Amino acid sequence: MKKRRHGKETVMLLGAMLLGMPAASCADLSLQDAIDMALEQNTALRITQKNEDTAQAELDQTKIENGLQIKGSESLSAETHSSSETDTSKNSLGVTASYPVYTSGKAEANIDSSKLGLEAAKLSTERSREDLKLSVIKAYYDALEARRTVDVRQETVDKYQDHYTNVQQLYAAGSKARIDVIRSSVELSNAAQNLIKAQNSYEVDLAALRNYINMDRSEPLNLTSDFSYDHFDIDMNDCIDYAYRNRKDLLVDTYKYQQQEDALKAAKAEFGPSVTVSAGPDWAHTFKPSNKSGTDYDFSAGATLSWDFWDNGLTRAKVRKAEVSRDIAKLNLTKDKEDIDLSVRQAYYNMREAEKRLNSTGDAVRQAEEDYFIAKEKYRAGEGLMLDIIDAQEALSTARLNYISAEYDYARYKATVENAMGIELTDHEKEAAAKMLLTPADTAQAAVAAESEAVLQKPVAPANAKPDKDTKNLASAVQKAKEAKANKPASGDVSSDQVANDLAEGEVAQ
């Protein structure tokens, strides 16, 4: 009776696990496809791009305010005089064209500042695209790692199920104690719980990936790309130097600093004079008294000189405020340089640590598999203990999960290093990002043209820079990866040689 109850519990656990498995019919999605879809469809990126329209509108507004303006006016007036019975009613209409000839440099400073704001908005969009690419890569590898974790947890459950069945048979034959059956059932239940959690993590990671690429949240996905070791052979100091010269957000900070310089110029310009010329006709029609009714026409033109000799210190206060804002912008530029240095170093160290773990965990997996096999056979022969099998299975699961974690940690941190360096999108990815701004007709035409081109390019990693001394003696897997990389066909997008040349020549990305 008790044996049957345990068997029933096992079936229920396995049924619950099968409910969490992904559907068989899934849409195939490669890593490059995910990046392209995110660059085309991500809502947050659309919001960021709208900042370009705002900056363009501000530039247009600044030009208009400091350019030729034509204004019209009309008035209707009536006057009653107490000293006489005569009332006066008059309608006036006037048109005036004005143009600021000289503003002591204020107009020019404001226009230059607005131009810098537009360029900064465009660079911010580009940086947001690079950050979105990194987020998609991380989400994709998170989902892959979760899927591999599900496989490990499922294999663990299967092994515990086989062991539980074997213990039941040995107990029925009288060669094992009842406590072994109970302990096997408990371990099977615990393994099933871990599997359910892993399956849920996989679904959560898929949901995050769907959110980045803005696709149907309920559509099943089959991730077709997987981890492929690609050695990163650039010294950390070269990475930092490259980041200083190519990070778009750092260039945005430079533009913001220049904007504050222009704001200071505009504030100081208020100490000087301004000259405005104006001209225009005026019409006046008199209704009352009737003996003076008629229309008068005038044309006036002139120049106005305006100069505030004394404003009680208002202009000086504006100048001090502008100076403080400029100093803050300069400090922000310095701080962001420090943050970039830190972010590159953190990602680089984490990448190298994951790379070293990747080289060491492979042997641990093989040894754990051998240890589990020995423990299982000894127990089957009646020479081992239940605890030996449990420990061996736990060690095997841990070794496999550590290996999986090292693989995807390396892939994620490598992508993080490239992002921290400011490596721009490939040409193919730029084309995908450009589709977000196209009309539906333009998008359809671009899709037809893209069918004849080579698709899907892997993310670019700089090469041929100074090698990292700490990793020059890696395991043989590194050499094999480098040989495989050397045999790859050349790509039409941003090449690693180009990035290496940027490192050598000190060119700054525009």
Coordinates of C-alpha atoms in Angstrom, one line a residue:
M1 CA 0.0 0.0 0.0
K2 CA 2.8 2.4 1.0
K3 CA 4.8 1.5 -2.1
R4 CA 1.9 2.3 -4.3
R5 CA 1.4 5.7 -2.6
H6 CA 5.1 6.6 -3.3
G7 CA 4.7 5.6 -6.9
K8 CA 1.6 7.7 -7.2
E9 CA 3.4 10.8 -5.8
T10 CA 6.2 10.3 -8.3
V11 CA 3.8 10.3 -11.2
M12 CA 2.1 13.4 -9.9
L13 CA 5.5 15.2 -9.6
L14 CA 6.5 14.2 -13.1
G15 CA 3.1 15.4 -14.4
A16 CA 3.6 18.8 -12.8
M17 CA 7.0 19.0 -14.4
L18 CA 5.7 18.2 -17.8
L19 CA 3.1 21.0 -17.5
G20 CA 5.9 23.5 -17.3
M21 CA 7.8 22.4 -20.4
P22 CA 7.7 24.7 -23.4
A23 CA 5.4 23.9 -26.3
A24 CA 6.8 21.8 -29.2
S25 CA 5.7 24.3 -31.9
C26 CA 7.8 27.4 -31.4
A27 CA 9.0 30.3 -33.5
D28 CA 12.8 30.1 -34.2
L29 CA 14.7 33.1 -33.0
S30 CA 18.5 33.7 -33.4
L31 CA 20.4 36.2 -31.4
Q32 CA 20.9 38.5 -34.4
D33 CA 17.2 38.3 -35.2
A34 CA 16.4 39.3 -31.6
I35 CA 18.8 42.3 -31.8
D36 CA 17.3 43.4 -35.2
M37 CA 13.7 43.1 -33.9
A38 CA 14.5 45.2 -30.8
L39 CA 16.2 47.9 -32.8
E40 CA 13.1 48.1 -35.1
Q41 CA 10.3 47.7 -32.5
N42 CA 11.4 48.6 -29.0
T43 CA 9.1 51.1 -27.4
A44 CA 11.6 52.7 -25.1
L45 CA 13.9 53.3 -28.1
R46 CA 11.0 55.0 -29.9
I47 CA 10.6 57.4 -26.9
T48 CA 14.3 58.2 -27.0
Q49 CA 14.2 59.0 -30.7
K50 CA 11.4 61.5 -30.0
N51 CA 14.0 63.6 -28.2
E52 CA 15.6 64.3 -31.6
D53 CA 12.3 65.8 -32.8
T54 CA 12.2 67.9 -29.6
A55 CA 15.8 69.1 -30.1
Q56 CA 15.0 69.9 -33.8
A57 CA 12.0 71.9 -32.8
E58 CA 14.0 73.9 -30.2
L59 CA 16.6 74.7 -32.9
D60 CA 13.9 75.9 -35.2
Q61 CA 12.4 78.0 -32.5
T62 CA 15.7 79.6 -31.6
K63 CA 16.4 80.5 -35.3
I64 CA 12.9 82.0 -35.7
E65 CA 13.2 84.1 -32.5
N66 CA 16.5 85.5 -33.7
G67 CA 15.4 86.0 -37.3
L68 CA 13.1 88.2 -39.4
Q69 CA 9.6 88.5 -37.8
I70 CA 6.5 90.1 -39.3
K71 CA 3.7 91.0 -37.0
G72 CA 0.3 92.5 -37.6
S73 CA -2.0 94.5 -35.3
E74 CA -5.5 95.9 -35.4
S75 CA -7.3 98.2 -33.0
L76 CA -10.8 99.7 -32.7
S77 CA -11.1 102.8 -30.4
A78 CA -13.8 105.1 -29.3
E79 CA -13.4 108.3 -27.3
T80 CA -16.0 110.5 -25.6
H81 CA -15.1 114.0 -24.6
S82 CA -17.0 115.6 -21.6
S83 CA -16.2 119.1 -22.8
S84 CA -17.9 118.7 -26.1
E85 CA -20.6 116.6 -27.8
T86 CA -18.1 115.2 -30.3
D87 CA -17.3 111.5 -30.2
T88 CA -14.3 109.9 -32.0
S89 CA -14.3 106.4 -33.4
K90 CA -11.2 105.1 -35.2
N91 CA -10.0 101.7 -36.6
S92 CA -6.2 101.2 -37.0
L93 CA -4.3 98.4 -38.8
G94 CA -0.6 98.0 -38.9
V95 CA 2.1 95.6 -40.2
T96 CA 5.6 95.6 -38.8
A97 CA 8.7 93.7 -39.9
S98 CA 11.6 93.5 -37.5
Y99 CA 15.0 92.0 -37.5
P100 CA 17.7 91.9 -34.7
V101 CA 20.8 93.2 -36.4
Y102 CA 23.1 93.0 -33.4
T103 CA 22.6 91.2 -30.1
S104 CA 26.2 91.3 -28.7
G105 CA 26.5 87.6 -29.6
K106 CA 23.5 86.4 -27.7
A107 CA 21.5 85.2 -30.7
E108 CA 24.6 83.4 -32.1
A109 CA 25.2 81.7 -28.8
N110 CA 21.7 80.5 -28.5
I111 CA 21.6 79.1 -32.0
D112 CA 24.9 77.3 -31.5
S113 CA 23.6 75.8 -28.2
S114 CA 20.5 74.5 -29.9
K115 CA 22.6 72.9 -32.7
L116 CA 24.7 71.1 -30.1
G117 CA 21.5 70.0 -28.4
L118 CA 20.3 68.4 -31.6
E119 CA 23.6 66.6 -32.1
A120 CA 23.6 65.4 -28.5
A121 CA 20.1 64.0 -29.0
K122 CA 21.2 62.0 -32.0
L123 CA 24.2 60.6 -30.1
S124 CA 21.9 59.8 -27.1
T125 CA 19.7 57.7 -29.5
E126 CA 22.8 55.9 -30.9
R127 CA 24.0 55.1 -27.3
S128 CA 20.5 53.9 -26.4
R129 CA 20.6 51.5 -29.4
E130 CA 23.9 50.2 -28.2
D131 CA 22.6 49.7 -24.7
L132 CA 19.4 48.0 -26.1
K133 CA 21.6 45.6 -28.0
L134 CA 23.5 44.7 -24.8
S135 CA 20.2 44.2 -23.0
V136 CA 18.9 41.9 -25.7
I137 CA 22.2 39.9 -25.7
K138 CA 22.0 39.5 -21.9
A139 CA 18.3 38.6 -22.0
Y140 CA 19.0 36.0 -24.8
Y141 CA 21.8 34.4 -22.9
D142 CA 19.8 34.5 -19.7
A143 CA 17.1 32.5 -21.4
L144 CA 19.7 30.1 -22.9
E145 CA 21.2 29.5 -19.5
A146 CA 17.8 28.9 -18.0
R147 CA 17.0 26.4 -20.7
R148 CA 20.3 24.5 -20.1
T149 CA 19.6 24.7 -16.4
V150 CA 16.2 23.1 -17.0
D151 CA 17.9 20.3 -18.9
V152 CA 20.3 19.7 -16.0
R153 CA 17.5 19.7 -13.5
Q154 CA 15.4 17.3 -15.7
E155 CA 18.4 14.9 -15.9
T156 CA 18.8 15.0 -12.1
V157 CA 15.1 14.2 -11.7
D158 CA 15.4 11.3 -14.2
K159 CA 18.4 9.9 -12.3
Y160 CA 16.7 10.2 -9.0
Q161 CA 13.6 8.5 -10.4
D162 CA 15.8 5.6 -11.7
H163 CA 17.5 5.3 -8.4
Y164 CA 14.2 5.4 -6.5
T165 CA 12.9 2.6 -8.7
N166 CA 16.1 0.6 -8.1
V167 CA 15.9 1.1 -4.3
Q168 CA 12.3 -0.1 -4.3
Q169 CA 13.3 -3.3 -6.1
L170 CA 16.2 -3.9 -3.7
Y171 CA 13.9 -3.2 -0.8
A172 CA 11.3 -5.7 -2.1
A173 CA 14.1 -8.2 -2.4
G174 CA 15.1 -7.6 1.2
S175 CA 18.6 -6.3 0.5
K176 CA 18.0 -2.6 1.4
A177 CA 16.3 -0.9 4.4
R178 CA 13.1 1.0 4.3
I179 CA 14.9 4.2 5.2
D180 CA 16.7 4.1 1.8
V181 CA 13.3 4.1 0.0
I182 CA 12.1 7.1 2.0
R183 CA 15.4 9.0 1.5
S184 CA 15.2 8.3 -2.3
S185 CA 11.7 9.6 -2.4
V186 CA 12.6 12.8 -0.5
E187 CA 15.5 13.5 -2.9
L188 CA 13.3 12.9 -5.9
S189 CA 10.8 15.4 -4.5
N190 CA 13.5 18.0 -3.9
A191 CA 14.9 17.6 -7.4
A192 CA 11.4 18.0 -8.8
Q193 CA 11.0 21.3 -6.9
N194 CA 14.3 22.6 -8.4
L195 CA 13.1 21.6 -11.8
I196 CA 9.8 23.5 -11.4
K197 CA 11.7 26.6 -10.3
A198 CA 14.1 26.3 -13.3
Q199 CA 11.2 26.0 -15.7
N200 CA 9.6 29.1 -14.2
S201 CA 12.9 31.0 -14.5
Y202 CA 13.1 30.0 -18.2
E203 CA 9.6 31.4 -18.9
V204 CA 10.4 34.6 -17.0
D205 CA 13.6 35.1 -19.0
L206 CA 11.7 34.5 -22.2
A207 CA 9.1 37.1 -21.2
A208 CA 11.9 39.6 -20.6
L209 CA 13.3 38.9 -24.1
R210 CA 9.9 39.2 -25.7
N211 CA 9.5 42.6 -24.0
Y212 CA 12.7 43.9 -25.4
I213 CA 11.9 42.9 -29.0
N214 CA 8.3 44.0 -28.5
M215 CA 6.7 40.8 -29.9
D216 CA 3.6 38.8 -29.0
R217 CA 4.0 38.1 -25.3
S218 CA 2.4 34.7 -25.6
E219 CA 4.2 33.4 -28.7
P220 CA 6.5 30.4 -27.9
L221 CA 10.1 30.8 -28.8
N222 CA 12.8 28.4 -29.9
L223 CA 16.2 30.1 -29.3
T224 CA 18.5 28.8 -32.1
S225 CA 21.8 30.5 -31.2
D226 CA 24.0 29.1 -28.5
F227 CA 27.2 29.9 -26.7
S228 CA 30.3 29.9 -28.9
Y229 CA 33.7 30.7 -27.3
D230 CA 35.4 33.7 -28.9
H231 CA 38.6 34.8 -27.2
F232 CA 38.8 38.5 -26.5
D233 CA 42.4 39.4 -27.1
I234 CA 42.7 43.1 -26.1
D235 CA 44.5 44.6 -23.2
M236 CA 42.3 46.4 -20.6
N237 CA 44.1 49.7 -20.9
D238 CA 43.5 49.7 -24.7
C239 CA 39.8 49.0 -24.0
I240 CA 39.7 52.1 -21.6
D241 CA 41.5 54.3 -24.1
Y242 CA 39.1 53.2 -26.9
A243 CA 36.1 54.0 -24.6
Y244 CA 37.4 57.5 -23.9
R245 CA 37.5 58.2 -27.6
N246 CA 34.4 56.4 -28.8
R247 CA 31.7 56.5 -26.1
K248 CA 28.9 58.5 -27.5
D249 CA 27.5 59.4 -24.1
L250 CA 30.9 61.0 -23.2
L251 CA 30.7 63.0 -26.4
V252 CA 27.2 64.1 -25.3
D253 CA 28.7 65.3 -22.0
T254 CA 31.2 67.3 -24.1
Y255 CA 28.3 68.9 -26.1
K256 CA 26.5 69.7 -22.9
Y257 CA 29.6 71.4 -21.5
Q258 CA 29.8 73.5 -24.7
Q259 CA 26.1 74.3 -24.4
Q260 CA 26.8 75.8 -21.0
E261 CA 29.7 77.8 -22.4
D262 CA 27.2 79.2 -25.0
A263 CA 24.7 79.9 -22.2
L264 CA 27.4 81.9 -20.4
K265 CA 28.2 83.9 -23.5
A266 CA 24.5 84.6 -23.9
A267 CA 24.3 85.8 -20.3
K268 CA 27.3 88.1 -20.7
A269 CA 25.9 89.5 -23.9
E270 CA 23.2 91.2 -21.9
F271 CA 25.8 93.6 -20.7
G272 CA 26.1 94.9 -24.2
P273 CA 23.7 96.7 -26.6
S274 CA 21.3 95.3 -29.1
V275 CA 20.1 96.8 -32.3
T276 CA 16.8 96.0 -34.0
V277 CA 15.6 97.5 -37.3
S278 CA 11.9 97.6 -38.2
A279 CA 9.6 98.9 -40.9
G280 CA 6.0 98.6 -41.9
P281 CA 2.8 100.4 -43.1
D282 CA -0.1 101.7 -40.9
W283 CA -3.7 102.4 -41.9
A284 CA -6.1 104.4 -39.8
H285 CA -9.8 104.9 -40.7
T286 CA -11.9 107.4 -38.8
F287 CA -15.7 106.9 -38.5
K288 CA -16.6 109.8 -36.2
P289 CA -16.9 112.7 -36.5
S290 CA -18.3 112.4 -39.9
N291 CA -16.7 115.6 -41.1
K292 CA -13.3 114.0 -40.4
S293 CA -14.0 110.5 -41.7
G294 CA -11.5 109.0 -44.1
T295 CA -8.5 106.7 -44.3
D296 CA -4.9 107.7 -43.5
Y297 CA -1.9 105.8 -44.7
D298 CA 1.6 105.9 -43.1
F299 CA 4.8 104.0 -43.6
S300 CA 7.5 104.0 -40.9
A301 CA 11.0 102.6 -40.6
G302 CA 13.6 102.9 -38.0
A303 CA 16.3 101.3 -35.8
T304 CA 16.1 100.7 -32.1
L305 CA 19.2 100.6 -29.8
S306 CA 18.6 99.0 -26.5
W307 CA 21.2 99.0 -23.7
D308 CA 20.5 98.3 -20.0
F309 CA 22.9 100.6 -18.1
W310 CA 21.6 99.6 -14.7
D311 CA 19.5 96.5 -13.9
N312 CA 20.2 96.3 -10.2
G313 CA 22.7 93.4 -10.6
L314 CA 20.2 91.1 -12.5
T315 CA 22.6 90.4 -15.4
R316 CA 25.5 89.7 -13.0
A317 CA 23.3 87.2 -11.2
K318 CA 22.5 85.5 -14.5
V319 CA 26.2 85.3 -15.4
R320 CA 27.1 83.7 -12.0
K321 CA 24.3 81.2 -12.5
A322 CA 25.6 80.3 -16.0
E323 CA 29.2 80.0 -14.6
V324 CA 28.0 77.5 -12.0
S325 CA 26.1 75.5 -14.6
R326 CA 29.2 75.4 -16.8
D327 CA 31.3 74.2 -13.9
I328 CA 28.8 71.5 -13.1
A329 CA 28.8 70.3 -16.7
K330 CA 32.6 70.1 -16.6
L331 CA 32.5 68.1 -13.4
N332 CA 29.8 65.8 -14.9
L333 CA 32.2 65.2 -17.8
T334 CA 35.0 64.3 -15.5
K335 CA 32.8 62.1 -13.4
D336 CA 31.5 60.2 -16.4
K337 CA 35.0 59.6 -17.5
E338 CA 35.7 58.0 -14.2
D339 CA 32.5 56.0 -14.4
I340 CA 33.5 54.7 -17.8
D341 CA 36.9 53.7 -16.5
L342 CA 35.3 51.8 -13.7
S343 CA 32.6 50.1 -15.9
V344 CA 35.2 48.9 -18.4
R345 CA 37.4 47.5 -15.6
Q346 CA 34.6 45.8 -13.8
A347 CA 33.3 44.2 -17.0
Y348 CA 36.8 43.2 -18.1
Y349 CA 37.7 41.6 -14.8
N350 CA 34.4 39.7 -14.7
M351 CA 34.9 38.5 -18.2
R352 CA 38.4 37.2 -17.4
E353 CA 37.1 35.5 -14.2
A354 CA 34.4 33.8 -16.2
E355 CA 36.9 32.7 -18.8
K356 CA 39.1 31.1 -16.2
R357 CA 36.1 29.4 -14.7
L358 CA 35.2 28.1 -18.1
N359 CA 38.6 26.5 -18.5
S360 CA 38.5 24.8 -15.0
T361 CA 34.9 23.6 -14.8
G362 CA 35.1 21.3 -17.9
D363 CA 37.4 18.9 -16.0
A364 CA 35.2 19.1 -12.9
V365 CA 32.1 17.9 -14.9
R366 CA 34.0 14.9 -16.3
Q367 CA 35.3 13.9 -12.8
A368 CA 31.8 14.4 -11.3
E369 CA 30.3 12.1 -13.9
E370 CA 32.9 9.4 -13.2
D371 CA 32.3 9.8 -9.4
Y372 CA 28.5 9.4 -9.8
F373 CA 28.9 6.3 -12.0
I374 CA 31.2 4.7 -9.4
A375 CA 28.9 5.5 -6.5
K376 CA 25.9 4.2 -8.3
E377 CA 27.5 0.9 -9.3
K378 CA 28.9 0.4 -5.8
Y379 CA 25.4 0.9 -4.3
R380 CA 23.9 -1.5 -6.8
A381 CA 26.5 -4.1 -5.8
G382 CA 25.6 -3.6 -2.1
E383 CA 28.9 -2.1 -1.2
G384 CA 28.0 1.7 -1.2
L385 CA 25.8 3.9 0.9
M386 CA 22.8 6.0 -0.1
L387 CA 24.6 9.1 1.0
D388 CA 27.4 8.4 -1.5
I389 CA 24.9 8.5 -4.4
I390 CA 23.2 11.7 -3.1
D391 CA 26.5 13.5 -2.7
A392 CA 27.8 12.3 -6.1
Q393 CA 24.5 13.4 -7.8
E394 CA 24.6 16.8 -6.1
A395 CA 28.3 17.3 -7.0
L396 CA 27.5 16.4 -10.7
S397 CA 24.6 18.8 -10.9
T398 CA 26.6 21.6 -9.3
A399 CA 29.6 21.0 -11.7
R400 CA 27.3 21.1 -14.7
L401 CA 25.5 24.2 -13.6
N402 CA 28.9 25.9 -12.8
Y403 CA 30.0 25.1 -16.3
I404 CA 26.8 26.5 -17.9
S405 CA 27.1 29.6 -15.7
A406 CA 30.7 30.2 -16.7
E407 CA 29.9 29.9 -20.4
Y408 CA 27.1 32.4 -20.4
D409 CA 28.8 34.7 -17.9
Y410 CA 31.7 35.0 -20.3
A411 CA 29.4 35.7 -23.2
R412 CA 27.5 38.4 -21.2
Y413 CA 30.6 40.1 -19.8
K414 CA 32.3 40.0 -23.2
A415 CA 29.3 41.9 -24.6
T416 CA 29.4 44.2 -21.6
V417 CA 33.0 45.0 -22.3
E418 CA 32.3 45.8 -25.9
N419 CA 29.4 48.0 -24.9
A420 CA 31.5 49.8 -22.3
M421 CA 34.1 50.5 -24.9
G422 CA 31.5 52.1 -27.1
I423 CA 31.8 49.7 -30.1
E424 CA 29.1 50.9 -32.5
L425 CA 26.4 48.8 -34.2
T426 CA 27.2 46.8 -37.3
D427 CA 26.0 48.1 -40.7
H428 CA 23.3 45.4 -40.7
E429 CA 22.1 46.5 -37.3
K430 CA 22.1 50.2 -38.3
E431 CA 19.9 49.2 -41.2
A432 CA 17.5 47.5 -38.8
A433 CA 17.5 50.6 -36.5
A434 CA 16.7 52.8 -39.5
K435 CA 13.5 50.9 -40.2
M436 CA 12.0 52.3 -37.0
L437 CA 11.8 55.7 -38.7
L438 CA 10.5 54.5 -42.0
T439 CA 6.9 54.6 -43.2
P440 CA 5.2 51.2 -43.8
A441 CA 5.8 51.6 -47.6
D442 CA 9.5 52.3 -47.1
T443 CA 9.7 49.3 -44.7
A444 CA 8.2 46.9 -47.3
Q445 CA 10.6 48.2 -49.9
A446 CA 13.6 47.8 -47.6
A447 CA 12.6 44.3 -46.8
V448 CA 12.5 43.3 -50.5
A449 CA 16.0 44.8 -51.0
A450 CA 17.4 43.0 -47.9
E451 CA 16.5 39.6 -49.3
S452 CA 19.4 39.7 -51.7
E453 CA 22.0 40.7 -49.1
A454 CA 23.9 38.6 -46.7
V455 CA 22.1 38.5 -43.4
L456 CA 23.0 38.0 -39.7
Q457 CA 26.4 39.1 -38.6
K458 CA 27.8 38.2 -35.2
P459 CA 28.6 41.1 -32.8
V460 CA 32.0 42.7 -33.6
A461 CA 34.9 42.3 -31.2
P462 CA 38.1 44.3 -31.8
A463 CA 41.2 42.2 -32.7
N464 CA 44.9 42.6 -33.3
A465 CA 45.4 44.9 -30.4
K466 CA 48.0 44.4 -27.6
P467 CA 47.2 40.9 -26.1
D468 CA 46.3 40.6 -22.5
K469 CA 49.3 39.2 -20.5
D470 CA 47.1 37.5 -17.9
T471 CA 45.5 35.3 -20.5
K472 CA 48.2 34.5 -23.0
N473 CA 48.6 31.0 -21.5
L474 CA 45.0 29.8 -21.6
A475 CA 43.9 26.3 -22.2
S476 CA 44.0 24.7 -25.6
A477 CA 40.4 25.6 -26.2
V478 CA 41.5 29.2 -26.7
Q479 CA 43.9 28.3 -29.5
K480 CA 41.3 26.2 -31.2
A481 CA 38.8 29.1 -31.0
K482 CA 41.4 31.5 -32.5
E483 CA 42.1 29.1 -35.3
A484 CA 38.4 28.7 -36.0
K485 CA 38.0 32.5 -36.0
A486 CA 40.9 32.9 -38.5
N487 CA 39.1 30.6 -40.9
K488 CA 35.9 32.6 -40.8
P489 CA 35.0 34.5 -44.0
A490 CA 35.4 38.3 -43.9
S491 CA 32.3 40.3 -43.1
G492 CA 31.0 43.3 -44.9
D493 CA 30.2 45.2 -41.8
V494 CA 32.4 47.0 -39.3
S495 CA 35.6 44.9 -39.2
S496 CA 37.8 44.1 -36.2
D497 CA 40.7 45.4 -38.2
Q498 CA 39.0 48.8 -38.4
V499 CA 38.5 48.9 -34.7
A500 CA 42.1 48.0 -34.1
N501 CA 43.2 50.7 -36.5
D502 CA 41.1 53.2 -34.4
L503 CA 43.0 52.0 -31.4
A504 CA 46.3 52.6 -33.1
E505 CA 45.6 55.9 -34.8
G506 CA 43.5 57.5 -32.1
E507 CA 40.5 58.3 -34.3
V508 CA 37.4 59.5 -32.6
A509 CA 34.1 58.2 -33.8
Q510 CA 31.8 60.9 -35.1

